[in-house]
XYZ file of C-alpha atoms in Angstrom:
289
model
C -11.192 -2.429 -8.600
C -14.317 -2.802 -6.783
C -16.788 -0.245 -7.710
C -15.655 0.364 -11.266
C -17.383 -0.829 -14.357
C -16.012 -2.194 -17.574
C -15.498 -5.864 -16.416
C -17.828 -8.719 -16.442
C -15.692 -10.430 -13.681
C -17.108 -9.985 -10.115
C -14.341 -8.108 -8.011
C -12.326 -6.993 -10.944
C -12.256 -3.965 -13.078
C -10.563 -2.507 -15.951
C -10.502 0.959 -17.461
C -13.815 2.668 -16.786
C -15.624 4.482 -14.099
C -18.861 3.991 -12.102
C -22.106 5.968 -12.411
C -22.216 9.171 -10.268
C -24.345 8.457 -7.158
C -24.069 4.664 -7.494
C -22.505 2.717 -4.533
C -19.131 0.564 -4.814
C -19.405 -2.972 -3.606
C -17.775 -2.871 -0.181
C -18.571 0.917 0.422
C -21.208 2.487 2.414
C -23.355 5.786 1.680
C -22.140 8.617 4.227
C -25.116 9.662 6.197
C -26.877 6.342 6.123
C -26.139 5.499 9.684
C -22.992 4.407 11.738
C -21.673 1.673 9.370
C -17.934 2.331 9.830
C -17.274 -1.125 11.228
C -18.456 -2.679 8.048
C -16.964 0.132 5.634
C -13.867 -0.634 3.597
C -10.632 0.223 5.345
C -9.698 2.673 2.614
C -12.068 4.260 0.086
C -10.797 6.376 -2.747
C -13.336 8.012 -5.110
C -12.509 10.019 -8.278
C -9.163 11.362 -6.728
C -7.500 13.961 -8.735
C -4.304 16.199 -8.305
C -2.522 18.492 -10.483
C 1.040 20.004 -9.974
C 1.102 23.122 -12.027
C 0.126 22.082 -15.639
C 0.773 18.459 -14.943
C -2.013 16.138 -14.111
C -0.593 13.464 -11.702
C -3.880 11.966 -10.661
C -6.834 11.898 -13.103
C -9.711 10.169 -11.390
C -8.373 7.471 -9.337
C -11.131 4.904 -7.858
C -10.367 1.918 -5.502
C -11.392 0.302 -2.151
C -9.257 -1.874 0.265
C -10.789 -4.173 2.341
C -10.140 -4.584 6.201
C -7.164 -6.886 6.767
C -6.383 -6.939 2.961
C -2.756 -6.382 1.249
C -3.570 -4.257 -1.573
C -0.725 -3.192 -4.146
C -0.646 -0.010 -5.983
C 1.647 -0.934 -8.839
C 3.156 1.540 -11.300
C 6.160 3.152 -12.956
C 8.003 6.220 -11.631
C 5.888 9.283 -11.863
C 2.538 7.137 -12.079
C 1.167 8.945 -9.016
C 1.678 6.270 -6.389
C 3.301 8.362 -3.576
C 0.923 11.218 -4.360
C -2.038 8.732 -3.720
C -0.412 7.572 -0.604
C 0.230 11.129 0.606
C -3.324 12.067 0.059
C -4.557 9.115 2.006
C -2.248 9.861 4.910
C -3.489 13.496 5.049
C 0.004 14.971 4.145
C -1.225 16.323 0.966
C -4.638 17.804 -0.277
C -6.367 16.551 -3.434
C -7.730 19.037 -5.815
C -10.983 16.950 -5.930
C -12.478 13.549 -4.936
C -13.147 11.716 -1.788
C -10.895 9.610 0.377
C -11.932 7.814 3.613
C -9.812 5.786 5.886
C -11.460 3.657 8.611
C -14.632 5.546 7.711
C -13.172 8.857 8.329
C -12.789 11.535 5.799
C -9.121 12.795 5.278
C -10.153 16.340 4.982
C -12.831 16.871 7.624
C -11.588 14.334 10.103
C -7.881 14.359 9.403
C -7.100 14.014 13.173
C -8.890 10.646 13.273
C -7.319 9.394 10.303
C -3.951 10.094 11.892
C -4.996 8.106 14.911
C -5.909 5.100 12.683
C -2.892 5.064 10.289
C 0.891 4.709 10.317
C 3.169 5.598 7.072
C 6.379 4.133 6.136
C 7.991 6.051 3.627
C 10.628 5.234 0.758
C 13.331 5.851 3.127
C 13.444 4.481 6.798
C 12.742 7.027 9.372
C 15.065 5.518 11.812
C 17.520 7.493 13.933
C 20.912 5.860 13.467
C 22.358 7.407 16.871
C 19.635 5.580 18.870
C 19.638 1.883 19.611
C 16.564 -0.129 18.109
C 14.818 -0.227 21.549
C 15.478 3.469 21.938
C 13.863 4.319 18.672
C 10.652 2.276 19.408
C 10.549 3.834 22.996
C 10.777 7.364 21.610
C 7.852 6.741 19.001
C 5.715 5.064 21.842
C 6.257 8.065 23.941
C 5.368 10.659 21.129
C 2.246 8.510 20.408
C 1.617 8.519 24.246
C 1.277 4.755 24.517
C 1.072 3.281 28.045
C 4.349 1.349 28.939
C 6.544 2.479 26.244
C 9.442 0.121 27.268
C 7.232 -2.979 27.156
C 5.902 -1.948 23.866
C 9.296 -1.637 22.501
C 10.298 -5.253 23.854
C 7.245 -6.727 22.323
C 7.911 -5.270 18.760
C 11.518 -6.201 18.965
C 10.354 -10.037 19.654
C 7.865 -9.725 16.986
C 10.221 -8.655 14.410
C 13.235 -10.878 15.368
C 15.284 -7.897 16.717
C 15.658 -8.853 20.338
C 19.380 -9.659 20.063
C 20.076 -6.308 17.995
C 17.812 -4.229 20.482
C 20.563 -2.532 22.318
C 22.586 -1.832 19.289
C 22.790 1.290 17.507
C 20.584 1.314 14.410
C 23.604 2.676 12.403
C 24.945 -0.922 12.840
C 21.985 -2.622 11.347
C 21.809 -4.152 7.760
C 19.276 -2.917 5.232
C 16.660 -5.485 6.130
C 17.115 -5.011 9.785
C 16.649 -1.255 9.421
C 13.452 -1.660 7.235
C 12.098 -4.332 9.908
C 12.888 -1.818 12.619
C 11.158 0.895 10.490
C 7.985 -1.207 10.138
C 7.991 -2.089 13.735
C 8.178 1.747 14.516
C 4.939 2.196 12.305
C 3.223 -0.512 14.473
C 3.464 1.542 17.852
C -0.069 2.470 18.790
C -1.732 -0.641 16.848
C -2.694 1.347 13.797
C -5.535 -0.127 11.740
C -4.022 0.898 8.359
C -0.421 0.971 7.406
C 0.754 2.645 4.186
C 4.116 1.117 2.829
C 5.449 3.497 0.099
C 8.076 1.252 -1.785
C 9.318 -0.286 1.299
C 11.908 -2.568 -0.294
C 13.609 0.216 -2.655
C 17.359 -0.177 -2.519
C 17.384 -3.666 -0.461
C 19.095 -6.630 -1.540
C 17.172 -9.767 -2.362
C 17.598 -11.419 1.064
C 16.618 -7.950 2.787
C 13.491 -7.736 0.631
C 12.374 -11.270 1.593
C 12.702 -10.316 5.211
C 10.409 -7.355 4.630
C 7.906 -9.503 2.753
C 7.672 -11.894 5.636
C 7.013 -9.020 8.009
C 4.213 -7.495 5.771
C 2.684 -11.044 5.555
C 2.678 -11.337 9.253
C 1.045 -7.947 9.671
C -1.762 -8.878 7.395
C -2.151 -12.207 9.204
C -2.785 -10.112 12.324
C -5.552 -8.164 10.855
C -3.667 -5.147 9.839
C -4.779 -3.389 6.591
C -1.771 -2.689 4.243
C -1.740 -0.352 1.057
C 1.744 -0.967 -0.540
C 3.029 0.792 -3.495
C 5.857 -0.903 -5.520
C 7.443 -0.766 -8.805
C 8.574 -4.181 -8.379
C 6.293 -6.547 -10.262
C 7.219 -9.654 -8.412
C 6.746 -7.948 -5.210
C 3.153 -7.070 -5.955
C 2.588 -10.708 -7.173
C 4.064 -12.400 -3.988
C 2.587 -10.042 -1.297
C -1.011 -8.642 -2.529
C -4.230 -10.098 -2.217
C -5.349 -7.509 -4.994
C -3.282 -5.508 -7.340
C -4.102 -2.119 -9.142
C -2.154 -0.917 -11.883
C -1.675 2.881 -11.976
C -0.795 4.411 -15.150
C -0.684 8.039 -16.109
C -2.759 9.015 -13.220
C -5.667 6.438 -13.582
C -6.134 2.722 -12.473
C -6.205 0.729 -15.673
C -6.616 -2.435 -14.278
C -7.444 -4.006 -10.655
C -8.119 -7.380 -9.370
C -6.569 -10.617 -8.063
C -3.713 -12.238 -9.904
C -5.967 -14.762 -11.436
C -8.381 -11.951 -12.407
C -5.540 -9.973 -13.916
C -4.598 -13.025 -16.070
C -7.757 -13.041 -17.711
C -6.817 -9.721 -19.254
C -3.856 -11.189 -20.899
C -4.268 -12.778 -24.193
C -4.542 -16.537 -24.269
C -1.384 -18.483 -24.371
C -0.547 -20.111 -27.700
C 0.087 -23.529 -26.727
C 2.487 -25.703 -28.816
C 3.973 -28.202 -26.116
C 3.690 -26.517 -22.859
C 1.330 -23.679 -21.738
C 3.183 -20.661 -20.317
C 1.144 -18.797 -17.629
C 1.513 -14.981 -17.914
C 3.517 -13.381 -15.119
C 2.574 -10.108 -13.646
C 5.323 -8.595 -15.665
C 3.783 -9.850 -19.025
C 0.521 -8.381 -17.898
C 1.700 -5.100 -16.647
C 3.663 -4.545 -20.069
C 0.698 -5.788 -22.173
C -1.726 -3.448 -20.501
C 0.284 -0.467 -20.422
C 1.335 -0.742 -24.045
C -2.445 -1.244 -24.878
C -3.228 2.198 -23.027
C -0.328 3.849 -24.866
C -1.650 2.980 -28.247
C -5.241 4.423 -27.594
């Protein structure tokens, strides 16, 4: 994670935190002038959230660069959805700071909402409407000029032209998810939050969603993706953060994370660690502390 100490590798961090008052790589100091164009798309600083006596987030820090696919990887209950909901202004943190597109999620919530879109764990598609009608409805709600033209363009972009006039109830799981993601693009948001977007999908449908996510990033959209599927994070993300028991315990590119894994014992063929090997090794190490 940019901005955290504890690692000698540039652009990567392991457990640890940065000194209060210091600046994170890729971040900017509020009040130092209008630097929003160069600010990270998402900045999360010492984020904390309790539910009753349960500490869900215990000081989460990370930044996401513009146009980056950033995966937040963790087990059920690690705090992934809570983090997403705070970033999307749906939930208030107990403490810490979150900025999206240079806007504070507390003091500038309306501007944050204009800049983002959220696709949750379950598709927000109206099954009684056609694919086109779903898109036109969202376009009208977001007051986008030419809702019909916007719908046609998104149907073409996501390969749903032939199914556009069919009720969404007839769509396969992969088609429904693609329509859901297309709906999240109405209004051209700068940042999209995808909260476990392939949960419950079969392998073929998951590949369809992966392709859509990669196309979004190629077009310059910033994506914060949460997942519990290790191969999904490995396949899609530019950088991966491992969230474990409410804290980021490691963050970096796949190559950087591999450096945290014990060197392979070479007999005949060196086996490179998969993300699953790294995840299990790191979380086991934390559990023994």
